[in-house]
């Protein structure tokens, strides 16, 4: 692990030095530029104008206002070779009313330039439904006839935005087809957008018309079986599909069966992520059937946290026997029970495939139940779904503004605080994942700090390691990790009962950089904690006296 650490440290040093880019790419990525006025944007414009053969422009991790966008757009009008717009997270802290005009200026410039885009990424910009209008004209224009990748993750589009987007994609396909070169979209990403059934169904119509999709990522959108069924029917006429990620939507058996039917027709599938989708046992058996019959290129199958019982899970395991490409089967968080988990492992060992099975540490255990319950299940399911929908409507009424707009955007229409739903910090700390951290919402940093007893050094160390373990070098996750770390460590370092030397010692032991008397398992990867420490040591709360100790070990 010492070697690993040094690699990550070198990586850290490299990443700081690396702003040079090849291949026709100009990058302002992560420079935190605040571009409000035309003057603010002068440096950016100069570089754009002087860059010959500009093919890719990265603006992510900055904040661009309406005036600045106009002059940047002007400079783009001459850039006919531009193919890739990496424009995620470029409106941090802007009012929602500012984003559409900024996008319209930039889009019009690309149309004027006669650009032929291959990739458009506007993820992590909280433009809400009205923001989709900001690039609707661009999507319908010849600049997007050549589009292959469209990424709109975490944009708060909602149902309304989903419908506008779907209509624009259909129109683009119609116009481009009339010119004899139909839109051939390959990658579509729109996770975390509250698309729900109506938004998903509208998009499904567009997908059905397009027919060339290879990857669809739509996790966490509140889609239930009607929307899932519509998507399944659309996927059936996209024979090139390799990746389907619908994690954290609600299939129930109906949606799962519809999706399984579609999977029988698809030959190129490599990744199926239906984790946290409540496919239940009958749904899992249907999916297993589809896997058994075909899907010879399958690399990854995720059916975790889906309320699948033992026999159904074993059926899934038996279905993957001759899948030579399979690298990962995830059945964690289901209801197998201890014996079921062992049987599952035995089946896979029998196929010489034990290595593909993911952890089963969150198994919910077997449910005790009587036989006669079986018949009532269907009626129950209907009722449950209705309850779920009621519940979602309730939550939606309560959290509308909040769900559509990531917190860092100041909402121009509504400044009343919204009560956020209760948060389960314990679950996150027990089984950390980036999604869970984001789902804890804006209050999570305060809550985690409140709930951690900072006089207990071990507690602080394990909490810090859990938080940093989900670190990803991308906008929402990175910010959440930093904010949570800051709240926790500021509280610790300012508390009279906190022993900071003991903290550093314990942290180094857990990182495997220091030997200890007790057997303590070192963390599996140092990447997250190194990146987090890199942030921490630059903060005002971090005692300067500890820096030399830390650097002595980390740079060994």
Coordinates of C-alpha atoms in Angstrom, one line a residue:
X1 CA 0.0 0.0 0.0
X2 CA 3.0 2.3 0.5
X3 CA 3.6 1.9 -3.3
X4 CA 0.0 2.7 -4.0
X5 CA 0.1 5.8 -1.9
X6 CA 3.2 7.0 -3.7
X7 CA 1.5 6.5 -7.1
X8 CA -1.5 8.5 -5.9
X9 CA 0.7 11.2 -4.6
X10 CA 2.5 11.4 -7.9
X11 CA -0.9 11.4 -9.5
X12 CA -1.9 14.3 -7.3
X13 CA 1.3 16.2 -8.3
X14 CA 0.7 15.4 -12.0
X15 CA -2.9 16.5 -11.9
X16 CA -1.9 19.8 -10.5
X17 CA 0.6 20.3 -13.3
X18 CA -1.7 19.1 -16.0
X19 CA -3.5 21.8 -17.8
X20 CA -1.8 21.2 -21.2
X21 CA -4.1 19.2 -23.5
X22 CA -3.7 17.8 -27.0
X23 CA -6.0 16.9 -29.7
X24 CA -7.6 20.2 -30.6
X25 CA -8.8 20.7 -27.0
X26 CA -8.9 23.9 -25.0
X27 CA -9.6 23.4 -21.3
X28 CA -10.6 25.8 -18.6
X29 CA -11.7 22.8 -16.5
X30 CA -11.9 23.4 -12.7
X31 CA -10.3 26.8 -12.8
X32 CA -13.2 28.3 -10.7
X33 CA -13.4 31.3 -13.0
X34 CA -16.1 33.8 -12.1
X35 CA -17.1 35.3 -15.5
X36 CA -19.8 37.9 -15.1
X37 CA -19.0 40.7 -17.4
X38 CA -17.5 40.9 -20.9
X39 CA -14.2 42.1 -19.3
X40 CA -14.1 39.0 -17.0
X41 CA -14.2 36.8 -20.1
X42 CA -11.4 38.6 -22.1
X43 CA -8.7 36.0 -21.2
X44 CA -10.9 33.1 -22.2
X45 CA -12.0 34.7 -25.4
X46 CA -8.4 35.5 -26.4
X47 CA -7.4 31.8 -26.0
X48 CA -10.5 30.7 -28.0
X49 CA -9.7 33.1 -30.8
X50 CA -6.0 32.1 -31.0
X51 CA -6.7 28.4 -30.8
X52 CA -6.5 27.0 -34.4
X53 CA -8.6 23.9 -35.1
X54 CA -10.6 24.0 -31.9
X55 CA -12.4 20.7 -31.6
X56 CA -13.2 20.4 -27.9
X57 CA -13.9 23.2 -25.3
X58 CA -14.0 22.4 -21.6
X59 CA -15.7 24.9 -19.4
X60 CA -16.6 22.7 -16.5
X61 CA -16.1 23.9 -12.9
X62 CA -16.4 27.6 -13.7
X63 CA -19.4 30.0 -13.5
X64 CA -20.5 31.9 -16.5
X65 CA -23.0 34.7 -16.5
X66 CA -25.2 36.1 -19.3
X67 CA -22.9 38.9 -20.4
X68 CA -19.8 36.7 -20.4
X69 CA -21.7 34.0 -22.2
X70 CA -22.6 36.4 -25.0
X71 CA -19.0 37.4 -25.7
X72 CA -17.7 33.8 -25.4
X73 CA -20.4 32.9 -27.9
X74 CA -19.2 35.6 -30.3
X75 CA -15.7 34.1 -30.3
X76 CA -17.2 30.6 -31.0
X77 CA -19.0 31.9 -34.1
X78 CA -15.8 31.3 -36.1
X79 CA -15.1 27.9 -34.7
X80 CA -16.6 25.6 -37.3
X81 CA -14.5 22.6 -36.3
X82 CA -15.9 22.4 -32.7
X83 CA -17.2 18.9 -32.0
X84 CA -17.2 18.4 -28.3
X85 CA -18.7 20.8 -25.7
X86 CA -17.8 19.7 -22.2
X87 CA -20.0 22.2 -20.4
X88 CA -21.0 20.5 -17.2
X89 CA -21.1 22.5 -13.9
X90 CA -20.5 25.9 -15.5
X91 CA -23.3 27.9 -13.9
X92 CA -22.5 27.5 -10.2
X93 CA -24.4 29.9 -8.0
X94 CA -26.3 31.5 -10.9
X95 CA -30.0 32.4 -10.8
X96 CA -32.2 30.0 -12.7
X97 CA -33.3 32.9 -14.8
X98 CA -29.7 33.5 -16.0
X99 CA -29.1 30.1 -17.4
X100 CA -31.4 29.9 -20.4
X101 CA -30.2 33.2 -22.0
X102 CA -26.6 32.1 -21.5
X103 CA -27.2 28.7 -23.1
X104 CA -29.2 30.4 -26.0
X105 CA -26.2 32.7 -26.9
X106 CA -23.8 29.8 -26.9
X107 CA -26.1 27.5 -28.9
X108 CA -26.8 30.2 -31.5
X109 CA -23.0 30.7 -31.9
X110 CA -22.5 27.0 -32.7
X111 CA -25.4 27.1 -35.2
X112 CA -23.8 30.2 -36.9
X113 CA -20.4 28.6 -36.9
X114 CA -21.8 25.6 -38.8
X115 CA -20.3 23.3 -36.2
X116 CA -21.1 19.6 -36.3
X117 CA -21.2 18.4 -32.7
X118 CA -20.4 14.9 -31.6
X119 CA -20.7 15.4 -27.8
X120 CA -22.7 17.8 -25.7
X121 CA -22.4 17.6 -22.0
X122 CA -24.5 20.0 -19.8
X123 CA -24.6 17.8 -16.7
X124 CA -24.7 19.3 -13.2
X125 CA -26.2 22.5 -14.4
X126 CA -29.4 23.1 -12.4
X127 CA -31.4 24.6 -15.2
X128 CA -34.7 23.1 -14.4
X129 CA -37.5 22.6 -17.0
X130 CA -37.2 26.1 -18.4
X131 CA -33.4 25.6 -18.9
X132 CA -34.1 22.9 -21.5
X133 CA -35.6 25.7 -23.6
X134 CA -32.1 27.2 -23.5
X135 CA -30.7 24.5 -25.8
X136 CA -33.8 23.3 -27.5
X137 CA -33.0 25.3 -30.7
X138 CA -29.5 24.0 -30.7
X139 CA -30.8 20.4 -30.5
X140 CA -33.1 20.9 -33.5
X141 CA -30.4 22.6 -35.6
X142 CA -27.9 21.1 -38.1
X143 CA -25.2 21.5 -35.5
X144 CA -26.7 18.5 -33.7
X145 CA -27.5 16.2 -36.7
X146 CA -24.2 14.6 -36.0
X147 CA -24.6 14.3 -32.3
X148 CA -23.5 11.0 -30.8
X149 CA -23.3 11.7 -27.0
X150 CA -25.8 13.8 -25.0
X151 CA -25.2 14.1 -21.3
X152 CA -27.7 15.8 -19.0
X153 CA -27.0 14.3 -15.6
X154 CA -28.4 16.0 -12.5
X155 CA -30.0 19.0 -14.2
X156 CA -33.4 19.1 -12.4
X157 CA -35.2 18.8 -15.7
X158 CA -38.3 17.3 -14.2
X159 CA -41.2 15.9 -16.3
X160 CA -41.6 19.2 -18.2
X161 CA -38.0 19.3 -19.2
X162 CA -38.0 15.7 -20.2
X163 CA -40.9 16.3 -22.6
X164 CA -39.3 19.3 -24.2
X165 CA -36.1 17.3 -24.6
X166 CA -37.9 14.4 -26.2
X167 CA -39.7 16.6 -28.6
X168 CA -36.5 18.3 -29.6
X169 CA -34.7 15.0 -30.2
X170 CA -37.6 13.8 -32.4
X171 CA -37.5 17.0 -34.4
X172 CA -33.7 16.7 -34.8
X173 CA -34.2 13.1 -36.1
X174 CA -36.9 14.2 -38.5
X175 CA -34.9 17.1 -40.0
X176 CA -31.7 15.2 -40.2
X177 CA -33.4 12.3 -41.9
X178 CA -34.9 14.6 -44.5
X179 CA -31.3 15.5 -45.3
X180 CA -30.4 11.9 -45.7
X181 CA -28.2 11.7 -42.5
X182 CA -30.5 10.7 -39.6
X183 CA -29.4 11.5 -36.1
X184 CA -27.5 8.5 -34.8
X185 CA -27.3 9.1 -31.0
X186 CA -25.1 6.5 -29.2
X187 CA -24.9 7.7 -25.6
X188 CA -27.7 9.2 -23.6
X189 CA -27.2 10.2 -19.9
X190 CA -30.0 11.8 -17.8
X191 CA -29.6 10.5 -14.2
X192 CA -31.1 12.3 -11.2
X193 CA -33.7 14.4 -13.1
X194 CA -37.0 13.5 -11.6
X195 CA -38.2 12.5 -15.1
X196 CA -40.8 10.1 -13.5
X197 CA -43.2 8.1 -15.7
X198 CA -44.3 10.9 -18.0
X199 CA -40.8 12.2 -18.7
X200 CA -39.4 8.7 -19.3
X201 CA -42.3 7.8 -21.6
X202 CA -41.8 10.9 -23.7
X203 CA -38.1 10.1 -24.0
X204 CA -38.9 6.4 -24.8
X205 CA -40.8 7.6 -27.9
X206 CA -37.8 9.5 -29.1
X207 CA -35.5 6.5 -28.4
X208 CA -37.8 4.3 -30.4
X209 CA -37.5 6.6 -33.4
X210 CA -33.7 7.0 -33.1
X211 CA -32.8 3.3 -32.9
X212 CA -29.0 3.7 -32.7
X213 CA -28.5 3.9 -28.9
X214 CA -25.6 2.1 -27.3
X215 CA -25.7 3.4 -23.8
X216 CA -28.6 4.7 -21.7
X217 CA -28.0 6.0 -18.2
X218 CA -31.2 7.1 -16.4
X219 CA -30.7 6.2 -12.7
X220 CA -32.6 7.8 -9.9
X221 CA -35.5 9.3 -11.8
X222 CA -38.6 8.1 -9.8
X223 CA -39.8 6.0 -12.8
X224 CA -42.3 3.2 -12.0
X225 CA -43.5 0.3 -14.1
X226 CA -45.4 2.3 -16.7
X227 CA -42.3 4.3 -17.6
X228 CA -40.1 1.3 -17.3
X229 CA -42.3 -0.6 -19.7
X230 CA -42.3 2.2 -22.2
X231 CA -38.5 2.3 -22.0
X232 CA -38.3 -1.5 -22.5
X233 CA -40.4 -1.3 -25.7
X234 CA -38.1 1.5 -27.0
X235 CA -34.9 -0.4 -26.1
X236 CA -36.2 -3.4 -28.1
X237 CA -35.8 -1.4 -31.3
X238 CA -32.2 -0.2 -30.4
X239 CA -30.3 -3.4 -31.2
X240 CA -26.9 -1.9 -30.6
X241 CA -27.5 -1.3 -26.8
X242 CA -24.5 -2.2 -24.7
X243 CA -25.2 -0.5 -21.4
X244 CA -28.5 0.0 -19.6
X245 CA -28.3 1.8 -16.2
X246 CA -31.7 2.3 -14.6
X247 CA -30.4 2.1 -11.0
X248 CA -32.7 3.3 -8.2
X249 CA -36.1 3.4 -10.1
X250 CA -39.0 1.2 -9.2
X251 CA -39.6 -1.6 -11.7
X252 CA -41.7 -4.0 -9.5
X253 CA -42.5 -7.3 -11.2
X254 CA -44.4 -5.7 -14.2
X255 CA -41.6 -3.5 -15.2
X256 CA -39.0 -6.2 -14.7
X257 CA -40.9 -8.7 -16.9
X258 CA -41.3 -6.1 -19.7
X259 CA -37.6 -5.4 -19.5
X260 CA -36.7 -9.1 -19.5
X261 CA -38.7 -9.6 -22.7
X262 CA -36.6 -6.8 -24.3
X263 CA -33.4 -8.3 -23.1
X264 CA -34.2 -11.5 -25.0
X265 CA -34.0 -9.4 -28.3
X266 CA -30.8 -7.5 -27.5
X267 CA -27.6 -9.2 -28.6
X268 CA -24.9 -6.7 -27.7
X269 CA -25.7 -6.1 -24.0
X270 CA -22.6 -5.8 -21.8
X271 CA -23.8 -4.0 -18.6
X272 CA -27.2 -4.3 -16.9
X273 CA -27.6 -2.1 -13.8
X274 CA -31.0 -2.6 -12.2
X275 CA -29.7 -2.2 -8.6
X276 CA -32.1 -0.7 -6.1
X277 CA -35.0 -1.2 -8.6
X278 CA -37.3 -3.5 -6.6
X279 CA -37.4 -6.2 -9.4
X280 CA -38.4 -8.7 -6.6
X281 CA -38.2 -12.5 -7.1
X282 CA -40.5 -12.9 -10.1
X283 CA -38.8 -10.1 -11.9
X284 CA -35.4 -11.6 -11.2
X285 CA -36.5 -15.0 -12.5
X286 CA -37.7 -13.3 -15.7
X287 CA -34.4 -11.5 -16.1
X288 CA -32.5 -14.7 -15.4
X289 CA -34.4 -16.3 -18.2
X290 CA -33.4 -13.7 -20.7
X291 CA -29.8 -13.9 -19.5
X292 CA -29.8 -17.7 -19.9
X293 CA -31.2 -17.5 -23.5
X294 CA -28.8 -15.0 -24.9
X295 CA -26.6 -12.0 -23.7
X296 CA -23.3 -13.8 -24.5
X297 CA -21.4 -10.5 -24.2
X298 CA -22.7 -9.8 -20.7
X299 CA -19.9 -8.3 -18.4
X300 CA -21.9 -6.9 -15.5
X301 CA -25.3 -7.7 -13.9
X302 CA -26.4 -5.7 -11.0
X303 CA -29.6 -6.8 -9.2
X304 CA -28.6 -5.6 -5.7
X305 CA -31.1 -4.3 -3.2
X306 CA -34.1 -5.6 -5.1
X307 CA -36.0 -7.7 -2.5
X308 CA -35.0 -10.9 -4.3
X309 CA -35.4 -14.1 -2.3
X310 CA -33.1 -17.1 -2.2
X311 CA -34.6 -19.4 -4.9
X312 CA -34.8 -16.5 -7.4
X313 CA -31.2 -15.4 -6.7
X314 CA -30.0 -19.0 -7.2
X315 CA -31.9 -19.0 -10.6
X316 CA -30.0 -15.9 -11.5
X317 CA -26.7 -17.5 -10.6
X318 CA -27.5 -20.6 -12.7
X319 CA -28.3 -18.4 -15.7
X320 CA -24.8 -17.0 -16.0
X321 CA -23.1 -20.4 -16.3
X322 CA -21.8 -20.0 -19.9
X323 CA -21.3 -16.2 -19.9
X324 CA -17.6 -16.2 -20.7
X325 CA -17.2 -12.4 -20.6
X326 CA -18.9 -11.9 -17.2
X327 CA -16.8 -9.9 -14.7
X328 CA -19.3 -8.9 -12.0
X329 CA -22.6 -10.3 -10.6
X330 CA -24.0 -8.1 -7.8
X331 CA -26.8 -9.6 -5.6
X332 CA -26.0 -7.7 -2.4
X333 CA -28.7 -6.4 -0.2
X334 CA -31.4 -9.0 -1.2
X335 CA -33.1 -11.6 1.0
X336 CA -31.0 -14.7 0.6
X337 CA -30.3 -15.6 4.3
X338 CA -26.9 -17.0 5.4
X339 CA -27.6 -20.4 3.8
X340 CA -28.7 -18.8 0.6
X341 CA -25.5 -16.8 0.4
X342 CA -23.5 -20.0 0.8
X343 CA -25.5 -21.8 -1.8
X344 CA -25.0 -18.9 -4.2
X345 CA -21.3 -19.1 -3.7
X346 CA -21.3 -22.9 -4.2
X347 CA -23.2 -22.6 -7.5
X348 CA -20.7 -20.1 -8.8
X349 CA -17.7 -22.1 -7.6
X350 CA -19.1 -25.0 -9.5
X351 CA -18.9 -22.9 -12.7
X352 CA -15.4 -21.7 -11.7
X353 CA -16.9 -18.2 -11.5
X354 CA -16.7 -17.5 -7.8
X355 CA -14.6 -14.4 -8.6
X356 CA -17.4 -12.6 -10.4
X357 CA -19.6 -12.4 -7.3
X358 CA -19.7 -9.1 -5.5
X359 CA -20.0 -8.7 -1.7
X360 CA -23.1 -10.0 0.1
X361 CA -22.4 -8.2 3.3
X362 CA -25.7 -6.2 3.2
X363 CA -27.9 -9.3 2.7
X364 CA -31.3 -8.6 4.4
X365 CA -31.7 -12.3 5.6
X366 CA -34.5 -14.6 4.8
X367 CA -38.0 -13.5 5.5
X368 CA -40.2 -15.7 7.6
X369 CA -43.6 -16.1 5.9
X370 CA -46.5 -18.4 5.5
X371 CA -47.4 -20.2 2.3
X372 CA -50.9 -18.7 2.1
X373 CA -49.5 -15.2 1.6
X374 CA -48.6 -16.1 -1.9
X375 CA -52.0 -15.6 -3.5
X376 CA -52.5 -12.2 -1.9
X377 CA -49.3 -11.0 -3.3
X378 CA -50.6 -9.5 -6.5
X379 CA -53.3 -7.5 -4.9
X380 CA -50.9 -6.4 -2.3
X381 CA -48.5 -5.3 -5.0
X382 CA -51.1 -3.1 -6.7
X383 CA -51.9 -1.5 -3.4
X384 CA -48.3 -1.0 -2.5
X385 CA -47.7 0.7 -5.9
X386 CA -50.6 3.0 -5.3
X387 CA -49.2 3.8 -1.9
X388 CA -45.8 4.4 -3.3
X389 CA -47.2 6.8 -5.9
X390 CA -49.2 8.6 -3.2
X391 CA -46.1 8.8 -1.1
X392 CA -44.1 10.2 -4.1
X393 CA -46.8 12.8 -4.8
X394 CA -46.7 13.8 -1.1
X395 CA -42.9 14.1 -1.2
X396 CA -43.0 15.9 -4.5
X397 CA -45.5 18.5 -3.2
X398 CA -43.2 19.0 -0.2
X399 CA -39.9 19.1 -2.0
X400 CA -40.6 20.4 -5.5
X401 CA -38.3 23.3 -5.6
X402 CA -35.7 21.4 -3.7
X403 CA -35.7 18.3 -5.9
X404 CA -35.5 20.3 -9.1
X405 CA -32.7 22.5 -8.1
X406 CA -29.4 21.4 -6.7
X407 CA -28.7 23.5 -3.7
X408 CA -25.8 25.5 -5.1
X409 CA -28.1 27.4 -7.5
X410 CA -30.0 30.2 -5.9
X411 CA -33.6 29.9 -7.0
X412 CA -35.0 33.1 -8.2
X413 CA -38.6 32.2 -7.7
X414 CA -38.7 30.8 -4.3
X415 CA -36.7 31.6 -1.2
X416 CA -38.8 29.9 1.5
X417 CA -36.9 27.0 3.2
X418 CA -38.2 23.6 2.4
X419 CA -38.3 20.9 5.2
X420 CA -36.0 18.2 4.0
X421 CA -37.0 14.5 4.5
X422 CA -35.4 12.7 7.4
X423 CA -32.0 11.5 6.7
X424 CA -30.4 8.3 7.7
X425 CA -26.7 9.0 8.4
X426 CA -26.2 5.6 9.9
X427 CA -27.0 3.8 6.6
X428 CA -24.5 5.9 4.7
X429 CA -21.8 5.4 7.3
X430 CA -22.5 1.6 7.4
X431 CA -22.4 1.2 3.6
X432 CA -21.0 4.3 2.1
X433 CA -21.7 5.1 -1.6
X434 CA -21.5 8.4 -3.5
X435 CA -25.2 8.2 -4.3
X436 CA -26.2 7.8 -0.7
X437 CA -24.1 10.8 0.3
X438 CA -25.8 13.0 -2.3
X439 CA -29.2 11.6 -1.3
X440 CA -28.6 12.8 2.3
X441 CA -29.0 16.3 1.0
X442 CA -27.5 19.6 1.9
X443 CA -27.9 19.2 5.7
X444 CA -25.7 16.0 5.7
X445 CA -22.5 17.7 6.7
X446 CA -24.0 19.4 9.7
X447 CA -25.8 16.2 10.7
X448 CA -22.7 13.9 10.4
X449 CA -20.7 16.4 12.5
X450 CA -23.5 16.6 15.1
X451 CA -23.8 12.8 15.3
X452 CA -20.1 12.1 15.7
X453 CA -18.7 12.1 19.2
X454 CA -15.4 14.1 18.6
X455 CA -13.9 13.1 21.9
X456 CA -13.7 9.6 20.5
X457 CA -10.7 9.7 18.2
X458 CA -11.4 6.3 16.6
X459 CA -15.0 7.4 15.8
X460 CA -13.7 10.5 14.0
X461 CA -11.1 8.5 12.0
X462 CA -13.6 5.9 10.9
X463 CA -16.2 8.5 10.0
X464 CA -13.6 10.5 8.0
X465 CA -12.5 7.3 6.2
X466 CA -16.1 6.4 5.3
X467 CA -16.8 9.8 4.0
X468 CA -13.6 10.0 1.9
X469 CA -14.1 6.5 0.6
X470 CA -16.8 7.7 -1.8
X471 CA -14.7 10.6 -3.2
X472 CA -15.0 11.1 -7.0
X473 CA -13.3 13.8 -8.9
X474 CA -16.5 15.3 -10.2
X475 CA -18.7 18.2 -9.2
X476 CA -21.5 17.1 -6.8
X477 CA -19.7 14.2 -5.1
X478 CA -16.4 16.1 -4.6
X479 CA -18.3 19.1 -3.1
X480 CA -20.3 16.9 -0.8
X481 CA -17.2 15.1 0.4
X482 CA -15.3 18.3 1.0
X483 CA -18.2 20.0 2.8
X484 CA -18.9 17.0 5.1
X485 CA -15.2 16.6 5.9
X486 CA -14.9 20.3 6.7
X487 CA -17.9 20.2 9.1
X488 CA -16.6 17.1 10.9
X489 CA -13.0 18.1 11.1
X490 CA -13.6 21.7 12.0
X491 CA -15.8 20.5 14.9
X492 CA -13.0 18.0 16.0
X493 CA -10.0 20.3 15.8
X494 CA -11.9 23.0 17.7
X495 CA -13.1 20.7 20.4
X496 CA -11.2 20.8 23.7
X497 CA -11.6 17.1 24.2
X498 CA -10.1 16.1 20.8
X499 CA -6.6 14.7 20.8
X500 CA -5.2 15.6 17.4
X501 CA -1.9 13.7 17.8
X502 CA -3.8 10.5 18.6
X503 CA -6.0 11.3 15.6
X504 CA -3.1 11.5 13.2
X505 CA -1.5 8.3 14.6
X506 CA -4.8 6.4 14.3
X507 CA -5.4 7.7 10.7
X508 CA -1.9 6.6 9.6
X509 CA -2.5 3.1 11.1
X510 CA -5.8 2.8 9.2
X511 CA -4.1 4.0 6.0
X512 CA -1.5 1.2 6.5
X513 CA 1.3 3.7 6.8
X514 CA 2.1 2.9 10.4
X515 CA 2.3 -0.5 12.2
X516 CA 0.1 -1.0 15.3
X517 CA -0.1 -3.5 18.1
X518 CA -3.7 -4.5 17.3
X519 CA -4.5 -6.0 14.0
X520 CA -6.2 -3.2 12.1
X521 CA -7.3 -3.7 8.5
X522 CA -5.9 -0.9 6.3
X523 CA -8.4 0.8 3.9
X524 CA -8.6 -1.0 0.5
X525 CA -7.8 2.2 -1.5
X526 CA -5.9 5.3 -0.4
X527 CA -7.2 7.4 -3.3
X528 CA -10.2 8.9 -1.5
X529 CA -8.5 9.7 1.8
X530 CA -5.4 11.2 0.0
X531 CA -7.6 13.5 -2.1
X532 CA -9.5 14.4 1.0
X533 CA -6.4 15.1 3.1
X534 CA -5.1 17.2 0.2
X535 CA -8.2 19.4 0.7
X536 CA -8.1 19.2 4.5
X537 CA -4.6 20.4 5.0
X538 CA -5.3 23.6 3.0
X539 CA -8.2 24.6 5.3
X540 CA -8.0 27.1 8.1
X541 CA -9.1 24.6 10.8
X542 CA -6.2 22.2 10.1
X543 CA -3.4 22.7 12.8
X544 CA -0.2 23.7 11.0
X545 CA 1.8 21.8 13.6
X546 CA 0.4 18.5 12.2
X547 CA 1.5 19.1 8.6
X548 CA 5.1 17.9 9.0
X549 CA 4.1 14.6 10.7
X550 CA 1.6 13.8 8.0
X551 CA 3.9 14.7 5.1
X552 CA 6.8 12.7 6.6
X553 CA 4.7 9.5 6.4
X554 CA 2.8 10.2 3.2
X555 CA 5.9 11.0 1.2
X556 CA 7.9 8.1 2.4

